[in-house]
PDB file of C-alpha atoms and ligand atoms in Angstrom:
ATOM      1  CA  UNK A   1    -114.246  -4.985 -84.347  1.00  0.00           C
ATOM      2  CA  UNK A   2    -112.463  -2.724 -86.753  1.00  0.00           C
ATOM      3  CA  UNK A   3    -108.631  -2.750 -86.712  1.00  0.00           C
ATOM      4  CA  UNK A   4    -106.756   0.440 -85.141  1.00  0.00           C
ATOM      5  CA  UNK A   5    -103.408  -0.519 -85.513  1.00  0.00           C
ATOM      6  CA  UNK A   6    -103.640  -1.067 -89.395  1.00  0.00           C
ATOM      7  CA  UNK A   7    -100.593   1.167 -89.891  1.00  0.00           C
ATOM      8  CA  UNK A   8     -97.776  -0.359 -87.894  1.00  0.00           C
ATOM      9  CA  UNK A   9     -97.015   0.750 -84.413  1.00  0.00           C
ATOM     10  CA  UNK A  10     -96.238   4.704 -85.845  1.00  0.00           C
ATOM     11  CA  UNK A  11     -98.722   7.649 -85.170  1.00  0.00           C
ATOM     12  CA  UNK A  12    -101.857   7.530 -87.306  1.00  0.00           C
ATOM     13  CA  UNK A  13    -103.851  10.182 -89.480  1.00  0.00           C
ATOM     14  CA  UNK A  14    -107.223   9.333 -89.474  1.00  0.00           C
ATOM     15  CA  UNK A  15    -109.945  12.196 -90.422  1.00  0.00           C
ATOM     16  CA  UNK A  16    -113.189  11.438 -89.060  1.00  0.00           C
ATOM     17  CA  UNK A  17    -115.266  14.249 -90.716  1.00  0.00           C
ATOM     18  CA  UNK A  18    -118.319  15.361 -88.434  1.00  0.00           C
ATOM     19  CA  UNK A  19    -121.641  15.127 -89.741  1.00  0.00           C
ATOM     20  CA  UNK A  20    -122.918  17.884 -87.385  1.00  0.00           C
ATOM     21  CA  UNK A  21    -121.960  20.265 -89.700  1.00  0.00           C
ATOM     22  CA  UNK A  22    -123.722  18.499 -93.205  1.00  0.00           C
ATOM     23  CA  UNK A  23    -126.139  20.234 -94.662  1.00  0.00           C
ATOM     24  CA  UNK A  24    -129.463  17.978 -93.090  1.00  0.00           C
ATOM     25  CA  UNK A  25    -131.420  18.766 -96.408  1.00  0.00           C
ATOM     26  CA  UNK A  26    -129.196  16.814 -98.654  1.00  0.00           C
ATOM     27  CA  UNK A  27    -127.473  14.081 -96.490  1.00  0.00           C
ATOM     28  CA  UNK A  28    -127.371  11.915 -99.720  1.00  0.00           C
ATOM     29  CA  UNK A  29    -125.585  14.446-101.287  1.00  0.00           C
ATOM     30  CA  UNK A  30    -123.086  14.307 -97.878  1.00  0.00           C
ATOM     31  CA  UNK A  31    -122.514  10.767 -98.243  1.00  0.00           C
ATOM     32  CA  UNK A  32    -121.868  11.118-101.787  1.00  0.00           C
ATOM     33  CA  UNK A  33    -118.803  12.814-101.607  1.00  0.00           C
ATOM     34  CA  UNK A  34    -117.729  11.658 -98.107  1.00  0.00           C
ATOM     35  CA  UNK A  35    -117.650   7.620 -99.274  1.00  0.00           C
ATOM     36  CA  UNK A  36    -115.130   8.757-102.506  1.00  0.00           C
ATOM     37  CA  UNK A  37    -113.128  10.739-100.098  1.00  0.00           C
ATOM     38  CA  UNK A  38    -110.310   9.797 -98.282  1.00  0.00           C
ATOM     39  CA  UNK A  39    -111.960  10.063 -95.275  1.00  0.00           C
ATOM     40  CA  UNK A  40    -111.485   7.230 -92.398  1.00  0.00           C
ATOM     41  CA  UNK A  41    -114.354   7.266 -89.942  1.00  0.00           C
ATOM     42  CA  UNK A  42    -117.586   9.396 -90.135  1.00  0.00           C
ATOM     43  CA  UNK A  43    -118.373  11.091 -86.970  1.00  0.00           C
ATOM     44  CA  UNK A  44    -121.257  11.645 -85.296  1.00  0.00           C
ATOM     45  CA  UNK A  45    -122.606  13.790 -82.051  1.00  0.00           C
ATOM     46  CA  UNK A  46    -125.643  12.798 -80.036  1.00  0.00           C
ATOM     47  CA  UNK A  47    -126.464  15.633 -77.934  1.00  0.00           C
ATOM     48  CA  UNK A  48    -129.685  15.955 -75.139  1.00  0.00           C
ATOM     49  CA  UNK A  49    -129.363  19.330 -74.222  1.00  0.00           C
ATOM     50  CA  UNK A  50    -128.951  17.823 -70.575  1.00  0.00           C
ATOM     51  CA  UNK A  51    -125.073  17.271 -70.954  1.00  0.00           C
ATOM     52  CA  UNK A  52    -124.745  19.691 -73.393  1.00  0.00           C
ATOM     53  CA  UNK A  53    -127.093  22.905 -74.039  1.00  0.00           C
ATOM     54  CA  UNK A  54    -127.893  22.127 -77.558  1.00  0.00           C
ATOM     55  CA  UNK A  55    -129.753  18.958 -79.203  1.00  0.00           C
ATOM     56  CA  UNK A  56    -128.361  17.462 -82.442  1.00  0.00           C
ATOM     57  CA  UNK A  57    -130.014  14.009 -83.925  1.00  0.00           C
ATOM     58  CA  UNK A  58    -130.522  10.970 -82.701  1.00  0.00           C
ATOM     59  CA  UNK A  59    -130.966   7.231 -83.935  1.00  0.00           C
ATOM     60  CA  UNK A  60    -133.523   8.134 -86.656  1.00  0.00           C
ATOM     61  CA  UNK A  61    -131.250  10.057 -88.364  1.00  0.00           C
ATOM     62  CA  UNK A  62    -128.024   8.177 -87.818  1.00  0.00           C
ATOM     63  CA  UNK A  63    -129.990   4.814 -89.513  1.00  0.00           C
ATOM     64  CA  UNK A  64    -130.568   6.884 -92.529  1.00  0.00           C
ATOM     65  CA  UNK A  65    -126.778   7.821 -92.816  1.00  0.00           C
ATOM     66  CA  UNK A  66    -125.147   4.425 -91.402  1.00  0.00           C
ATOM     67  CA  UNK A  67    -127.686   2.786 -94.999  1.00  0.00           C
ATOM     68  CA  UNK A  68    -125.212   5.441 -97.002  1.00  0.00           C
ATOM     69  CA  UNK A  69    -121.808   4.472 -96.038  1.00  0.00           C
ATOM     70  CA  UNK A  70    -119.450   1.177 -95.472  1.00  0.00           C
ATOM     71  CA  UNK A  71    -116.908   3.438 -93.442  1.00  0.00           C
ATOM     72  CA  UNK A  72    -116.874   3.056 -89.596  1.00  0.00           C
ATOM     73  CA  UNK A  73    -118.963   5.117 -87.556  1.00  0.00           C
ATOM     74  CA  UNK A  74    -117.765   7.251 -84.525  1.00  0.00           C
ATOM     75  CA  UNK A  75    -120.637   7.713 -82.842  1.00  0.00           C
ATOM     76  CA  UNK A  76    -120.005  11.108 -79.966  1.00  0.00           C
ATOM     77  CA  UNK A  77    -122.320  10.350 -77.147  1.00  0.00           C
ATOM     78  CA  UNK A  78    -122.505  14.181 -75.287  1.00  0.00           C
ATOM     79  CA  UNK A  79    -125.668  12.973 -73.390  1.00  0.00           C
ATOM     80  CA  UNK A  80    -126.018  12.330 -69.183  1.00  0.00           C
ATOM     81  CA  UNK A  81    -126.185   7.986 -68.815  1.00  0.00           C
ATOM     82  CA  UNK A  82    -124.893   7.077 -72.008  1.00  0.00           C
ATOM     83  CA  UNK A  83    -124.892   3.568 -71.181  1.00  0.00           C
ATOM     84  CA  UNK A  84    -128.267   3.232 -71.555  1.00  0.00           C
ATOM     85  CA  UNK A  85    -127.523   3.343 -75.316  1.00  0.00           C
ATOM     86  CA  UNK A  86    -125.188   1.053 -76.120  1.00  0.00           C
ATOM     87  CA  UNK A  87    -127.652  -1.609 -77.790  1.00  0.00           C
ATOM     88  CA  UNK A  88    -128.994   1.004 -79.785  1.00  0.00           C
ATOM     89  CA  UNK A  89    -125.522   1.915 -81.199  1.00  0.00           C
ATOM     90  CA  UNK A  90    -124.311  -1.346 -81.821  1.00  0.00           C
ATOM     91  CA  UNK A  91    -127.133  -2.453 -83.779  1.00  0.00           C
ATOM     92  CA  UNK A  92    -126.132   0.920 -85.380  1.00  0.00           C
ATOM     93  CA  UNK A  93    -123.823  -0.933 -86.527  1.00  0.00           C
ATOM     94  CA  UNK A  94    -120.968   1.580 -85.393  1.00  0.00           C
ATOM     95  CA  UNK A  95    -117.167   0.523 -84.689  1.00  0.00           C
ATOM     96  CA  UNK A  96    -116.780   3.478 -82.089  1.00  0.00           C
ATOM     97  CA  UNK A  97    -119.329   3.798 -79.337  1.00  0.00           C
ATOM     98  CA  UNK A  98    -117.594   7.094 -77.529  1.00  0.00           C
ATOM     99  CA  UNK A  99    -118.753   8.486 -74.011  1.00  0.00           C
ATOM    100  CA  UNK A 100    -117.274  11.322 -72.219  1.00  0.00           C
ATOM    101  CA  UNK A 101    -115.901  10.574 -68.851  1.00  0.00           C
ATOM    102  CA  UNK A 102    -117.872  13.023 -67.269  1.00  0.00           C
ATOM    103  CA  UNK A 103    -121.058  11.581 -67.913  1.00  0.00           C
ATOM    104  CA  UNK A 104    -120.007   8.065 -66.863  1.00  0.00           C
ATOM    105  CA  UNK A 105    -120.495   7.189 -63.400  1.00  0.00           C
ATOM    106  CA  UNK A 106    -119.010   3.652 -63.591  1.00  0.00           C
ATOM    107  CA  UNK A 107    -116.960   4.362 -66.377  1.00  0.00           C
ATOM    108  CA  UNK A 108    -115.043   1.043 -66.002  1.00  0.00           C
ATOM    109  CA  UNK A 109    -118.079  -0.831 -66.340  1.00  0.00           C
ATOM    110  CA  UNK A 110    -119.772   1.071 -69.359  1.00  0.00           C
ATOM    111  CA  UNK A 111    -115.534   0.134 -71.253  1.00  0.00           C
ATOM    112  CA  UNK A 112    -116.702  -3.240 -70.554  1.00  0.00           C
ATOM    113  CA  UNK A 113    -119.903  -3.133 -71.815  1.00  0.00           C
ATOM    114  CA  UNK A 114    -119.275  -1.438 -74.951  1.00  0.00           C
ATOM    115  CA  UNK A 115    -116.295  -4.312 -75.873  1.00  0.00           C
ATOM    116  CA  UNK A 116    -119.498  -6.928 -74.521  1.00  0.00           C
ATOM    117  CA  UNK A 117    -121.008  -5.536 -77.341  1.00  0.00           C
ATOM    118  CA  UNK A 118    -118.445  -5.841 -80.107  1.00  0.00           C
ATOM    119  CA  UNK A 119    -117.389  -2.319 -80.304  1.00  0.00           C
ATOM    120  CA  UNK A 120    -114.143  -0.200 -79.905  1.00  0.00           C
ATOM    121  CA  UNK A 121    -114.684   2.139 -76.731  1.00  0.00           C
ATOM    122  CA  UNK A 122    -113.972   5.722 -76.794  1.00  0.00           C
ATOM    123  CA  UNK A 123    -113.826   7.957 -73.837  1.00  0.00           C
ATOM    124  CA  UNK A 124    -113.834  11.746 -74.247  1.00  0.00           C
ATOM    125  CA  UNK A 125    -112.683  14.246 -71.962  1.00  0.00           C
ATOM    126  CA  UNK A 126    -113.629  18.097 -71.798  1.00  0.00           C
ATOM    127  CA  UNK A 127    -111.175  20.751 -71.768  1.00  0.00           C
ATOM    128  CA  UNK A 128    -111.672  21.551 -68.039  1.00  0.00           C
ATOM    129  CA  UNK A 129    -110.825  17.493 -67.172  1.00  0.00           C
ATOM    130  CA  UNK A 130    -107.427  16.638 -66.359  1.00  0.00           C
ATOM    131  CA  UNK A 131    -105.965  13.691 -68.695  1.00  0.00           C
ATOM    132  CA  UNK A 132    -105.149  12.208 -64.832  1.00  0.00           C
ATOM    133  CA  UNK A 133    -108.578  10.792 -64.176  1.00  0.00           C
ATOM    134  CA  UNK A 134    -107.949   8.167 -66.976  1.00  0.00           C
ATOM    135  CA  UNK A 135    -104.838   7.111 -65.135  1.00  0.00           C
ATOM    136  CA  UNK A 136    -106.920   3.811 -64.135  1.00  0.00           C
ATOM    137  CA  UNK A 137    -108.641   3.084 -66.989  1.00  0.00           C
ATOM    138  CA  UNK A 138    -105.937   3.709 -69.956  1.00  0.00           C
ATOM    139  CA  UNK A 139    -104.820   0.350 -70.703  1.00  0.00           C
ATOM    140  CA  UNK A 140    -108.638  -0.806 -71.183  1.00  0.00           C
ATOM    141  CA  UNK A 141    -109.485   1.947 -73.867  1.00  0.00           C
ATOM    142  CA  UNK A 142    -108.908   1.838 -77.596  1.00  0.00           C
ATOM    143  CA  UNK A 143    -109.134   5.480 -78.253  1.00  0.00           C
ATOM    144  CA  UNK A 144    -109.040   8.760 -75.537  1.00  0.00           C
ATOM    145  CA  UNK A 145    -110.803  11.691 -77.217  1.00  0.00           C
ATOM    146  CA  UNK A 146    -110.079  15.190 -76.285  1.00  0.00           C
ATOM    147  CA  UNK A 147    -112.249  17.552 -76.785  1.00  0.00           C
ATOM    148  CA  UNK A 148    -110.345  20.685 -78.007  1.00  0.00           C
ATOM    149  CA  UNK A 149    -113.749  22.607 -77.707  1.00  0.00           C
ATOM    150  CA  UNK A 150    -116.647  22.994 -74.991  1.00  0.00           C
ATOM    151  CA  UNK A 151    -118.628  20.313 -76.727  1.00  0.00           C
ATOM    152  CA  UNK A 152    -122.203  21.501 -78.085  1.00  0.00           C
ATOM    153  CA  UNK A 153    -121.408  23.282 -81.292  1.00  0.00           C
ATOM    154  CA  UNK A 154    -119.710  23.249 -84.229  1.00  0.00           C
ATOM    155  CA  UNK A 155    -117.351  26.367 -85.545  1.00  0.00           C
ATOM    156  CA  UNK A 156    -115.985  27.585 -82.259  1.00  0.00           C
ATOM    157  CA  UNK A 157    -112.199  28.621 -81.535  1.00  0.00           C
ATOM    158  CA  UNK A 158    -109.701  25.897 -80.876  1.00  0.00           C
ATOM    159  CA  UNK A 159    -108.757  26.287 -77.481  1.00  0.00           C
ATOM    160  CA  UNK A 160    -104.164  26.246 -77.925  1.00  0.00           C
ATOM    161  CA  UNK A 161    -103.580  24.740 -74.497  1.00  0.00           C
ATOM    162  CA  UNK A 162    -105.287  21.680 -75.553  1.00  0.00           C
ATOM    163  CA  UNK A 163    -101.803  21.315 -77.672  1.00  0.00           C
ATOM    164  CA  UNK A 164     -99.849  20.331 -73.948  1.00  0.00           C
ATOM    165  CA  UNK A 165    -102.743  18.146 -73.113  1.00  0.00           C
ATOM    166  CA  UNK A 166    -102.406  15.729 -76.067  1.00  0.00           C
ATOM    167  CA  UNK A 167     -98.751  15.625 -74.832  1.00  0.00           C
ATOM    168  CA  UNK A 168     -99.859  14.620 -71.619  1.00  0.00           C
ATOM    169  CA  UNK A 169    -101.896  12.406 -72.549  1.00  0.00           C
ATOM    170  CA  UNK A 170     -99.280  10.848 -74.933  1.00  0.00           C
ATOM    171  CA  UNK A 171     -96.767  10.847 -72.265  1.00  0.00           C
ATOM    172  CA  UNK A 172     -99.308   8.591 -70.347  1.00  0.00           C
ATOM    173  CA  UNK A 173     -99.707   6.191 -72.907  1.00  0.00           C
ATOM    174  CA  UNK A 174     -96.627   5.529 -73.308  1.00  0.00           C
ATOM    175  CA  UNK A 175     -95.634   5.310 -69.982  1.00  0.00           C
ATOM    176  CA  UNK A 176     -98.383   3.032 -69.353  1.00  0.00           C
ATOM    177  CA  UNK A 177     -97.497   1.021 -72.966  1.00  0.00           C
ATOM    178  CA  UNK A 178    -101.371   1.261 -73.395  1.00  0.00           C
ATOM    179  CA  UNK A 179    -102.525   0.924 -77.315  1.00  0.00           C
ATOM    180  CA  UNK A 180    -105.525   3.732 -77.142  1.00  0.00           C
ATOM    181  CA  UNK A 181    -105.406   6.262 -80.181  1.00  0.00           C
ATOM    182  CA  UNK A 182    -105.746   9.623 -79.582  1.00  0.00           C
ATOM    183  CA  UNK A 183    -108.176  11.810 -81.313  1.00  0.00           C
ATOM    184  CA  UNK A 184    -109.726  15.305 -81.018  1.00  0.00           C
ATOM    185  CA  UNK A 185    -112.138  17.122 -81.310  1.00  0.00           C
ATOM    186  CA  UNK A 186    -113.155  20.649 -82.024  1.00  0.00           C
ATOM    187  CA  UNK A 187    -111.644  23.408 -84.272  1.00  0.00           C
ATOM    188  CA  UNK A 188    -109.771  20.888 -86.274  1.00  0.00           C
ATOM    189  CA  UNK A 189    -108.457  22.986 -89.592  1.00  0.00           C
ATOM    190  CA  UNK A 190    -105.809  23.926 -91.893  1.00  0.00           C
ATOM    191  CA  UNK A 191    -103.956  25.676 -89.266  1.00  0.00           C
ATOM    192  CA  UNK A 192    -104.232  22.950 -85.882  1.00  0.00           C
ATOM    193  CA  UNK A 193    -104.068  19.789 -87.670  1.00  0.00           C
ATOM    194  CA  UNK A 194    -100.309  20.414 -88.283  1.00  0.00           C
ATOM    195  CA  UNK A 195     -99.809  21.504 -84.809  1.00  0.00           C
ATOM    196  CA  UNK A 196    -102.043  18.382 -83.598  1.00  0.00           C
ATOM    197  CA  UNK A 197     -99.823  16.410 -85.577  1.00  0.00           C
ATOM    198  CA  UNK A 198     -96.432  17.412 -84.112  1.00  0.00           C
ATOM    199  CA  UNK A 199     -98.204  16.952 -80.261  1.00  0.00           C
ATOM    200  CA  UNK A 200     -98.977  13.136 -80.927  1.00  0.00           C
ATOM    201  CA  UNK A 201    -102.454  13.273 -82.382  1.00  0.00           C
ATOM    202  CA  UNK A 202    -104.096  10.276 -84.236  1.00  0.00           C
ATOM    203  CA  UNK A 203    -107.316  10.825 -84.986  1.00  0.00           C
ATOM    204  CA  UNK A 204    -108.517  14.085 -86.336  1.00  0.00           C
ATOM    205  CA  UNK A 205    -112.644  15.260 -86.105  1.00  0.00           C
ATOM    206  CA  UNK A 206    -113.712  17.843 -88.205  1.00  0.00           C
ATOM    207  CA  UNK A 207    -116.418  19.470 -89.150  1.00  0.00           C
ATOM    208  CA  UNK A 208    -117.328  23.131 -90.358  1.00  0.00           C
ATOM    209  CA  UNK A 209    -113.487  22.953 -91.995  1.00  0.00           C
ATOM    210  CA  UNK A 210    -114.747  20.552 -94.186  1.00  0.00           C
ATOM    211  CA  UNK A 211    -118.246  20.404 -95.010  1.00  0.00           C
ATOM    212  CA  UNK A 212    -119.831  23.402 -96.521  1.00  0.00           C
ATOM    213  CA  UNK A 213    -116.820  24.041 -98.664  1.00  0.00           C
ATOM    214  CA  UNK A 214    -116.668  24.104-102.243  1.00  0.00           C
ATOM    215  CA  UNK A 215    -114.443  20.859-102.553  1.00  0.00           C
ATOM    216  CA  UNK A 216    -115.388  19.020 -98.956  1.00  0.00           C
ATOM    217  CA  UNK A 217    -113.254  15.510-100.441  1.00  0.00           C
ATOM    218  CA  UNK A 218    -110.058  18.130-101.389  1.00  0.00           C
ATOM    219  CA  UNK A 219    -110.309  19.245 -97.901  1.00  0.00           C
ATOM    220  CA  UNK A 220    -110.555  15.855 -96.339  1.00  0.00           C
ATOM    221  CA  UNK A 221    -107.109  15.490 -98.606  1.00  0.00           C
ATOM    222  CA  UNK A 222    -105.630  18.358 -97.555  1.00  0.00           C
ATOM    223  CA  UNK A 223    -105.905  17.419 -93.820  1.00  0.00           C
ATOM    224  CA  UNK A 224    -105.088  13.901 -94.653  1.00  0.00           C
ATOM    225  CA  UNK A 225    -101.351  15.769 -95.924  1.00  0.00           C
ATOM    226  CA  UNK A 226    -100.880  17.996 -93.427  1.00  0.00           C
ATOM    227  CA  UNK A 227    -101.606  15.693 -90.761  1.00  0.00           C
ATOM    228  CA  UNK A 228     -98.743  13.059 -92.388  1.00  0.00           C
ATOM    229  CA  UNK A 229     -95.817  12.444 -90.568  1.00  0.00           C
ATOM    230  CA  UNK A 230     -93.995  11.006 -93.232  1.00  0.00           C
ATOM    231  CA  UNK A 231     -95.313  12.251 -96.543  1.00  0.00           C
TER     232      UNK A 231
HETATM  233  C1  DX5 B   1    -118.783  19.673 -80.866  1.00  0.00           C
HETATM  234  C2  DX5 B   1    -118.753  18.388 -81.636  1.00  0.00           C
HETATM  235  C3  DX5 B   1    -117.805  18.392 -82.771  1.00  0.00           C
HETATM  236  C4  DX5 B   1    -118.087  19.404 -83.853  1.00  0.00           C
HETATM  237  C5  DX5 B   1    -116.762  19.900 -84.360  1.00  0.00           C
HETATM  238  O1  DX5 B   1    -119.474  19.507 -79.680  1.00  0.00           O
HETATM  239  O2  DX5 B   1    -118.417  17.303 -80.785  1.00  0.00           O
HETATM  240  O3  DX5 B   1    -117.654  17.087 -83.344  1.00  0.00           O
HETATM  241  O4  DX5 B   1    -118.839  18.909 -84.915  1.00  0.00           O
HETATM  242  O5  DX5 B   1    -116.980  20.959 -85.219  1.00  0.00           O
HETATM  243  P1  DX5 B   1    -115.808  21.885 -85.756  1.00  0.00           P
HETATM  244  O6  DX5 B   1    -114.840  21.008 -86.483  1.00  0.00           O
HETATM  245  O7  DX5 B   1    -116.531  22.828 -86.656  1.00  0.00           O
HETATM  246  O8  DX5 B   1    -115.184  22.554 -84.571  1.00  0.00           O
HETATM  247 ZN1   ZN B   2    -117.893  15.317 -81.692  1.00  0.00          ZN
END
């Protein structure tokens, strides 16, 4: 399993660019500059148009782009019963298996399966879910993903109040002394990833802020700054 606590007990700054927004045509080209950035984890939404209404990739695709990288894989499960997958995303060979909440019945279980099968669990929570339905389950997760965004799409408005939920949810990790990262999800740019930073964030998605732009690996750098507590 990959090491999440590489940087000392202090808040992290990892940017997990998302490949939702690459340009599908050149995906070699993608990886190219993504491995010689300083990019941490590449991230990657599975949608069914059942959880979500839109439809992404799926595991042909992401076996293609896990042959082009060495850098752990976040793989964003928006799809109903995600537990039926988690085989298929270990052998993936991905360090993050990461299922929303809502789409987990026996959430507790599908935690336990997902460190059965060697991998760091994730669980996501949409903007409308309170961080208090993870009250139970916090000291068994290794990261708690907010989505900052109705998930489905790429580009859309960051939504500001999501700035006192990652203080909630930080107040509830430390109250609990649990060791889960948090990360978001969703609008991530120039202008939040500061603000992220000063609520508690620790892992930082991003996608149409980074790829499309004329120097992607710059603005992985730029985030990787701005998100820096003590730089
Ligand atoms: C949205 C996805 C996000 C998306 C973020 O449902 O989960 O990962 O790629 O895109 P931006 O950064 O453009 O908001
Ligand atoms: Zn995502």
């Amino acid at each position: 399993m990959i090491e999440l606590r590489t940087q000392g007990n202090g808040q992290h700054n990892l940017i997990a660019p998302s490949l939702l927004a690459a340009n599908f045509a050149n995906l070699e080209n993608e990886m190219e500059w993504f491995n010689r950035s300083e990019a941490d984890w590449l991230h990657l939404d599975v949608m069914d148009g059942v959880f979500v209404p839109n439809i992404s990739f799926g595991f042909p695709v992401m076996e293609s782009v896990a042959r082009l990288t060495t850098k752990p894989l976040d793989v964003h499960l928006m799809i109903v019963q995600p537990e039926k997958f988690i085989s298929q995303v270990r052998d993936l060979g991905a360090a993050l298996m990461n299922v929303h909440q809502e789409a987990c019945v026996h959430l507790h279980r599908t935690v336990q399966q997902i460190h059965e099968a060697g991998m760091r669990a994730a669980v996501t929570l949409n903007p409308a879910t309170p961080v208090s339905t993870l009250e139970e389950i916090i000291g068994d997760v290794d990261v708690v993903m907010l989505m900052t965004v109705n998930p489905g799409f790429g580009a859309q408005k960051f939504i500001t109040h999501s700035l006192d939920k990652v203080k909630r949810l930080r107040e509830l990790i430390s109250r609990t002394d649990s060791k889960a990262l948090i990360e978001v999800d969703g609008g991530v740019n120039r202008t939040t990833a500061p603000l992220l930073r000063d609520a508690g964030v620790d892992v930082y998605v991003t996608g149409s802020a980074v790829f499309g732009k004329p120097d992607p690996a710059g603005e992985v750098s730029a985030l990787k700054g701005l998100t820096c507590r003590v730089r």
